[in-house]
Amino acid sequence: MIVKNQLIREYMEKLNTNYLGLTLRSPLIVSSSRLTSTLGHLKEAEENGAGAVVLKSLFEEQINYYVHAVSSESDYPEAEDYISNYVHSNSVENYLEMIRQAKKNLSIPVIPSINCYTAKGWTGFARNIAEAGADALEINVFFLPVDRKKTSAESEKLYFELIENLKKVVKIPVVLKIGFRFSNILYMFDQFYNRGVNGVVMFNRFYEPDINIDNLEIMPAAVLSNELERRYVLRWVAMASAQKLKIDISASTGVHSGQDAVKYILAGANTVQVCSVLYNKGISYLKKMNEQIAGWMDAKGFGSIDQFRGKVNYANYDKPGAFERTQFMKYFSSYE
Ligand SMILES: Cc1cc2nc3c(=O)[nH]c(=O)nc-3n(C[C@H](O)[C@H](O)[C@H](O)COP(=O)(O)O)c2cc1C
């Protein structure tokens, strides 16, 4: 363990990065999943060089029951037992305790996560999370547009309401973890910034349905990502970071090696989140990924993350049109 910690210290200094006003010793963040749901896993992440951890999401439904239980205690005493049992089994208190324990036992930043599907009702609860010692709060948000009568603008307004409600009650940095299915991601980014959002995770990778043709049932499409999925993300990281707004970017999806992380940082990400690769290779793989980033930096002569962050984004790359290309026209010939 001592040797491991020494090794980590050796390359960590040059991997320091700033995210949400916090100094992280590595740009690698373990993203929200079951891998961040126990103290044991969190400690393992820290021991292997994670810069920060995002806790497994607490769900809005759980918070709503909790809020209801607390506020209705005196009004409906007969329901108290039932509700408190419900709340207990839905572990909202456990979640707050988990934040406290994580803060007590880890030295890296701890970022809880709330998974929500409405813009209000639950936001006051965010204060409890801040009070439990969270360094920042990540909101995992996606309002699935299923109403064909609703315009994109109406759907998007929900995101803005959510932020406005949240910013009224929490002072810690707020990060939005969004999907990439917006008509204009840069507009959303700008609007988030105007409303005081401190960081955006680009992007979540949602549960998607697949069809089992043997039993004609719905089943989950591939649960874990692969590195090819970076193709949906890189352009937007490069373009959003070029806006030069004071809003941090944490790139997520398809990071399966230190080299993958380097690409997102070159595109302008402040941090890079990892999940699937750790399911595949174990949490200890973080160490290898940090070494790969440090090795690449040595080979290229970069002494710090800041020296290369955004070097190949839409503003700094000398052929920015490459980021605007969406058709393969020019490349067809090599595939004939
Ligand atoms: C099994 C599993 C559980 C997840 N649970 C959550 C969650 O609770 N909250 C969340 O914001 N993201 C969750 N995610 C999404 C991941 O945090 C991550 O954004 C996504 O997997 C893309 O990153 P990757 O390509 O490194 O896997 C989960 C992903 C997986 C595979």
PDB file of C-alpha atoms in Angstrom, residues 98-263:
ATOM      1  CA  MET A  98     -23.047   7.996   3.216  1.00  0.00           C
ATOM      2  CA  ILE A  99     -22.048  11.545   2.278  1.00  0.00           C
ATOM      3  CA  ARG A 100     -20.964  12.235   5.867  1.00  0.00           C
ATOM      4  CA  GLN A 101     -18.961   9.008   6.020  1.00  0.00           C
ATOM      5  CA  ALA A 102     -17.367   9.613   2.635  1.00  0.00           C
ATOM      6  CA  LYS A 103     -16.334  13.094   3.700  1.00  0.00           C
ATOM      7  CA  LYS A 104     -14.922  11.752   6.949  1.00  0.00           C
ATOM      8  CA  ASN A 105     -12.956   8.941   5.343  1.00  0.00           C
ATOM      9  CA  LEU A 106     -11.771  10.405   2.035  1.00  0.00           C
ATOM     10  CA  SER A 107      -9.586  13.349   1.204  1.00  0.00           C
ATOM     11  CA  ILE A 108     -10.781  13.691  -2.407  1.00  0.00           C
ATOM     12  CA  PRO A 109     -13.951  15.675  -3.231  1.00  0.00           C
ATOM     13  CA  VAL A 110     -17.247  13.870  -2.804  1.00  0.00           C
ATOM     14  CA  ILE A 111     -20.038  14.797  -5.202  1.00  0.00           C
ATOM     15  CA  PRO A 112     -23.478  13.345  -4.498  1.00  0.00           C
ATOM     16  CA  SER A 113     -25.897  12.925  -7.363  1.00  0.00           C
ATOM     17  CA  ILE A 114     -29.642  13.309  -7.674  1.00  0.00           C
ATOM     18  CA  ASN A 115     -31.531  11.681 -10.480  1.00  0.00           C
ATOM     19  CA  CYS A 116     -34.602  13.745 -11.302  1.00  0.00           C
ATOM     20  CA  TYR A 117     -37.386  13.899 -13.836  1.00  0.00           C
ATOM     21  CA  THR A 118     -39.286  16.994 -12.694  1.00  0.00           C
ATOM     22  CA  ALA A 119     -38.145  20.551 -12.053  1.00  0.00           C
ATOM     23  CA  LYS A 120     -39.603  21.069  -8.602  1.00  0.00           C
ATOM     24  CA  GLY A 121     -40.846  19.378  -5.453  1.00  0.00           C
ATOM     25  CA  TRP A 122     -37.552  17.849  -4.479  1.00  0.00           C
ATOM     26  CA  THR A 123     -35.121  20.734  -4.915  1.00  0.00           C
ATOM     27  CA  GLY A 124     -35.313  21.938  -1.298  1.00  0.00           C
ATOM     28  CA  PHE A 125     -33.814  18.629  -0.289  1.00  0.00           C
ATOM     29  CA  ALA A 126     -30.593  19.618  -2.017  1.00  0.00           C
ATOM     30  CA  ARG A 127     -29.899  21.761   1.033  1.00  0.00           C
ATOM     31  CA  ASN A 128     -29.711  18.591   3.181  1.00  0.00           C
ATOM     32  CA  ILE A 129     -27.101  17.228   0.832  1.00  0.00           C
ATOM     33  CA  ALA A 130     -25.041  20.382   1.065  1.00  0.00           C
ATOM     34  CA  GLU A 131     -25.333  20.317   4.859  1.00  0.00           C
ATOM     35  CA  ALA A 132     -24.097  16.723   4.920  1.00  0.00           C
ATOM     36  CA  GLY A 133     -20.773  18.067   3.621  1.00  0.00           C
ATOM     37  CA  ALA A 134     -20.949  17.552  -0.140  1.00  0.00           C
ATOM     38  CA  ASP A 135     -18.318  19.390  -2.154  1.00  0.00           C
ATOM     39  CA  ALA A 136     -20.694  19.872  -5.076  1.00  0.00           C
ATOM     40  CA  LEU A 137     -23.981  18.434  -6.294  1.00  0.00           C
ATOM     41  CA  GLU A 138     -24.472  16.656  -9.593  1.00  0.00           C
ATOM     42  CA  ILE A 139     -27.968  16.551 -11.053  1.00  0.00           C
ATOM     43  CA  ASN A 140     -28.572  13.681 -13.389  1.00  0.00           C
ATOM     44  CA  VAL A 141     -31.407  15.029 -15.448  1.00  0.00           C
ATOM     45  CA  PHE A 142     -33.315  13.983 -18.519  1.00  0.00           C
ATOM     46  CA  PHE A 143     -36.877  14.899 -19.302  1.00  0.00           C
ATOM     47  CA  LEU A 144     -37.865  12.386 -21.952  1.00  0.00           C
ATOM     48  CA  PRO A 145     -40.001  14.275 -24.469  1.00  0.00           C
ATOM     49  CA  VAL A 146     -42.938  11.985 -25.169  1.00  0.00           C
ATOM     50  CA  ASP A 147     -45.621  14.577 -25.941  1.00  0.00           C
ATOM     51  CA  ARG A 148     -45.788  15.330 -29.655  1.00  0.00           C
ATOM     52  CA  LYS A 149     -47.705  18.562 -28.998  1.00  0.00           C
ATOM     53  CA  LYS A 150     -44.898  20.035 -26.943  1.00  0.00           C
ATOM     54  CA  THR A 151     -42.211  22.149 -28.612  1.00  0.00           C
ATOM     55  CA  SER A 152     -38.512  21.671 -27.936  1.00  0.00           C
ATOM     56  CA  ALA A 153     -38.457  25.074 -26.241  1.00  0.00           C
ATOM     57  CA  GLU A 154     -41.188  23.991 -23.815  1.00  0.00           C
ATOM     58  CA  SER A 155     -39.278  20.838 -22.949  1.00  0.00           C
ATOM     59  CA  GLU A 156     -36.062  22.755 -22.477  1.00  0.00           C
ATOM     60  CA  LYS A 157     -37.711  25.247 -20.151  1.00  0.00           C
ATOM     61  CA  LEU A 158     -37.930  22.494 -17.548  1.00  0.00           C
ATOM     62  CA  TYR A 159     -34.150  22.431 -17.304  1.00  0.00           C
ATOM     63  CA  PHE A 160     -34.066  26.167 -16.670  1.00  0.00           C
ATOM     64  CA  GLU A 161     -36.782  26.000 -14.003  1.00  0.00           C
ATOM     65  CA  LEU A 162     -34.903  23.216 -12.296  1.00  0.00           C
ATOM     66  CA  ILE A 163     -31.688  25.214 -12.135  1.00  0.00           C
ATOM     67  CA  GLU A 164     -33.445  28.346 -10.926  1.00  0.00           C
ATOM     68  CA  ASN A 165     -35.152  26.390  -8.139  1.00  0.00           C
ATOM     69  CA  LEU A 166     -31.924  24.718  -7.134  1.00  0.00           C
ATOM     70  CA  LYS A 167     -29.754  27.787  -7.144  1.00  0.00           C
ATOM     71  CA  LYS A 168     -32.154  29.411  -4.677  1.00  0.00           C
ATOM     72  CA  VAL A 169     -31.381  26.773  -2.053  1.00  0.00           C
ATOM     73  CA  VAL A 170     -27.806  25.569  -2.514  1.00  0.00           C
ATOM     74  CA  LYS A 171     -24.566  27.441  -2.344  1.00  0.00           C
ATOM     75  CA  ILE A 172     -22.271  24.551  -3.248  1.00  0.00           C
ATOM     76  CA  PRO A 173     -21.370  24.166  -6.954  1.00  0.00           C
ATOM     77  CA  VAL A 174     -24.114  22.624  -9.064  1.00  0.00           C
ATOM     78  CA  VAL A 175     -23.292  20.359 -11.994  1.00  0.00           C
ATOM     79  CA  LEU A 176     -25.820  19.240 -14.579  1.00  0.00           C
ATOM     80  CA  LYS A 177     -25.340  15.833 -16.113  1.00  0.00           C
ATOM     81  CA  ILE A 178     -27.200  15.966 -19.404  1.00  0.00           C
ATOM     82  CA  GLY A 179     -27.761  13.855 -22.466  1.00  0.00           C
ATOM     83  CA  PHE A 180     -26.723  14.968 -25.939  1.00  0.00           C
ATOM     84  CA  ARG A 181     -30.204  15.037 -27.464  1.00  0.00           C
ATOM     85  CA  PHE A 182     -30.841  18.753 -27.694  1.00  0.00           C
ATOM     86  CA  SER A 183     -31.591  20.737 -30.832  1.00  0.00           C
ATOM     87  CA  ASN A 184     -28.829  23.156 -29.860  1.00  0.00           C
ATOM     88  CA  ILE A 185     -26.479  22.004 -27.149  1.00  0.00           C
ATOM     89  CA  LEU A 186     -24.485  25.236 -27.191  1.00  0.00           C
ATOM     90  CA  TYR A 187     -27.644  27.267 -26.522  1.00  0.00           C
ATOM     91  CA  MET A 188     -28.394  25.031 -23.545  1.00  0.00           C
ATOM     92  CA  PHE A 189     -24.823  25.414 -22.339  1.00  0.00           C
ATOM     93  CA  ASP A 190     -25.126  29.194 -22.562  1.00  0.00           C
ATOM     94  CA  GLN A 191     -28.450  29.205 -20.720  1.00  0.00           C
ATOM     95  CA  PHE A 192     -27.031  26.966 -17.990  1.00  0.00           C
ATOM     96  CA  TYR A 193     -24.167  29.405 -17.584  1.00  0.00           C
ATOM     97  CA  ASN A 194     -26.544  32.387 -17.376  1.00  0.00           C
ATOM     98  CA  ARG A 195     -28.371  30.680 -14.541  1.00  0.00           C
ATOM     99  CA  GLY A 196     -25.247  30.020 -12.506  1.00  0.00           C
ATOM    100  CA  VAL A 197     -24.605  26.355 -13.257  1.00  0.00           C
ATOM    101  CA  ASN A 198     -20.994  25.619 -12.350  1.00  0.00           C
ATOM    102  CA  GLY A 199     -20.369  22.532 -14.435  1.00  0.00           C
ATOM    103  CA  VAL A 200     -21.872  20.313 -17.105  1.00  0.00           C
ATOM    104  CA  VAL A 201     -21.274  16.601 -17.532  1.00  0.00           C
ATOM    105  CA  MET A 202     -21.242  15.899 -21.257  1.00  0.00           C
ATOM    106  CA  PHE A 203     -22.852  13.415 -21.507  1.00  0.00           C
ATOM    107  CA  ASN A 204     -24.821  10.853 -19.604  1.00  0.00           C
ATOM    108  CA  ARG A 205     -25.339   7.524 -21.308  1.00  0.00           C
ATOM    109  CA  PHE A 206     -28.895   6.514 -20.636  1.00  0.00           C
ATOM    110  CA  TYR A 207     -30.618   3.200 -20.367  1.00  0.00           C
ATOM    111  CA  GLU A 208     -31.853   2.359 -23.867  1.00  0.00           C
ATOM    112  CA  PRO A 209     -34.330  -0.385 -24.734  1.00  0.00           C
ATOM    113  CA  ASP A 210     -33.634  -3.302 -27.032  1.00  0.00           C
ATOM    114  CA  ILE A 211     -36.021  -6.062 -28.160  1.00  0.00           C
ATOM    115  CA  ASN A 212     -35.496  -9.705 -27.425  1.00  0.00           C
ATOM    116  CA  ILE A 213     -36.759 -11.449 -30.583  1.00  0.00           C
ATOM    117  CA  ASP A 214     -37.061 -14.815 -28.799  1.00  0.00           C
ATOM    118  CA  ASN A 215     -39.630 -13.741 -26.206  1.00  0.00           C
ATOM    119  CA  LEU A 216     -40.683 -10.392 -27.745  1.00  0.00           C
ATOM    120  CA  GLU A 217     -39.850  -8.589 -24.534  1.00  0.00           C
ATOM    121  CA  ILE A 218     -37.972  -5.365 -23.950  1.00  0.00           C
ATOM    122  CA  MET A 219     -34.501  -5.827 -22.563  1.00  0.00           C
ATOM    123  CA  PRO A 220     -31.714  -3.342 -21.859  1.00  0.00           C
ATOM    124  CA  ALA A 221     -29.465  -2.441 -24.781  1.00  0.00           C
ATOM    125  CA  ALA A 222     -25.733  -2.691 -24.024  1.00  0.00           C
ATOM    126  CA  VAL A 223     -25.379  -1.517 -20.435  1.00  0.00           C
ATOM    127  CA  LEU A 224     -21.678  -0.717 -20.638  1.00  0.00           C
ATOM    128  CA  SER A 225     -20.118   1.650 -23.149  1.00  0.00           C
ATOM    129  CA  ASN A 226     -17.246   1.069 -25.513  1.00  0.00           C
ATOM    130  CA  GLU A 227     -14.596   3.540 -26.621  1.00  0.00           C
ATOM    131  CA  LEU A 228     -16.261   4.163 -30.006  1.00  0.00           C
ATOM    132  CA  GLU A 229     -19.009   6.073 -28.197  1.00  0.00           C
ATOM    133  CA  ARG A 230     -16.693   9.020 -27.687  1.00  0.00           C
ATOM    134  CA  ARG A 231     -17.753   9.988 -31.194  1.00  0.00           C
ATOM    135  CA  TYR A 232     -21.010  11.441 -29.806  1.00  0.00           C
ATOM    136  CA  VAL A 233     -19.226  13.566 -27.256  1.00  0.00           C
ATOM    137  CA  LEU A 234     -15.939  14.973 -28.497  1.00  0.00           C
ATOM    138  CA  ARG A 235     -17.318  17.598 -30.899  1.00  0.00           C
ATOM    139  CA  TRP A 236     -19.531  19.133 -28.213  1.00  0.00           C
ATOM    140  CA  VAL A 237     -16.809  19.228 -25.596  1.00  0.00           C
ATOM    141  CA  ALA A 238     -14.559  20.954 -28.144  1.00  0.00           C
ATOM    142  CA  MET A 239     -17.255  23.454 -29.085  1.00  0.00           C
ATOM    143  CA  ALA A 240     -18.600  24.139 -25.599  1.00  0.00           C
ATOM    144  CA  SER A 241     -15.139  24.684 -24.130  1.00  0.00           C
ATOM    145  CA  ALA A 242     -14.402  27.162 -26.922  1.00  0.00           C
ATOM    146  CA  GLN A 243     -17.223  29.438 -25.665  1.00  0.00           C
ATOM    147  CA  LYS A 244     -14.866  30.577 -22.920  1.00  0.00           C
ATOM    148  CA  LEU A 245     -17.674  30.705 -20.367  1.00  0.00           C
ATOM    149  CA  LYS A 246     -16.846  30.151 -16.728  1.00  0.00           C
ATOM    150  CA  ILE A 247     -18.544  26.795 -16.646  1.00  0.00           C
ATOM    151  CA  ASP A 248     -16.568  23.612 -16.251  1.00  0.00           C
ATOM    152  CA  ILE A 249     -16.913  20.546 -18.415  1.00  0.00           C
ATOM    153  CA  SER A 250     -16.651  16.989 -17.234  1.00  0.00           C
ATOM    154  CA  ALA A 251     -16.556  14.674 -20.234  1.00  0.00           C
ATOM    155  CA  SER A 252     -18.317  11.345 -19.861  1.00  0.00           C
ATOM    156  CA  THR A 253     -18.930   8.302 -22.041  1.00  0.00           C
ATOM    157  CA  GLY A 254     -16.486   6.043 -23.750  1.00  0.00           C
ATOM    158  CA  VAL A 255     -13.357   6.709 -21.698  1.00  0.00           C
ATOM    159  CA  HIS A 256     -11.641   3.336 -21.548  1.00  0.00           C
ATOM    160  CA  SER A 257      -7.988   4.379 -21.223  1.00  0.00           C
ATOM    161  CA  GLY A 258      -5.780   7.273 -20.172  1.00  0.00           C
ATOM    162  CA  GLN A 259      -5.365   8.102 -23.850  1.00  0.00           C
ATOM    163  CA  ASP A 260      -9.141   8.457 -24.202  1.00  0.00           C
ATOM    164  CA  ALA A 261      -9.107  10.866 -21.259  1.00  0.00           C
ATOM    165  CA  VAL A 262      -6.324  12.875 -22.925  1.00  0.00           C
ATOM    166  CA  LYS A 263      -8.523  13.357 -26.010  1.00  0.00           C
TER     167      LYS A 263
END
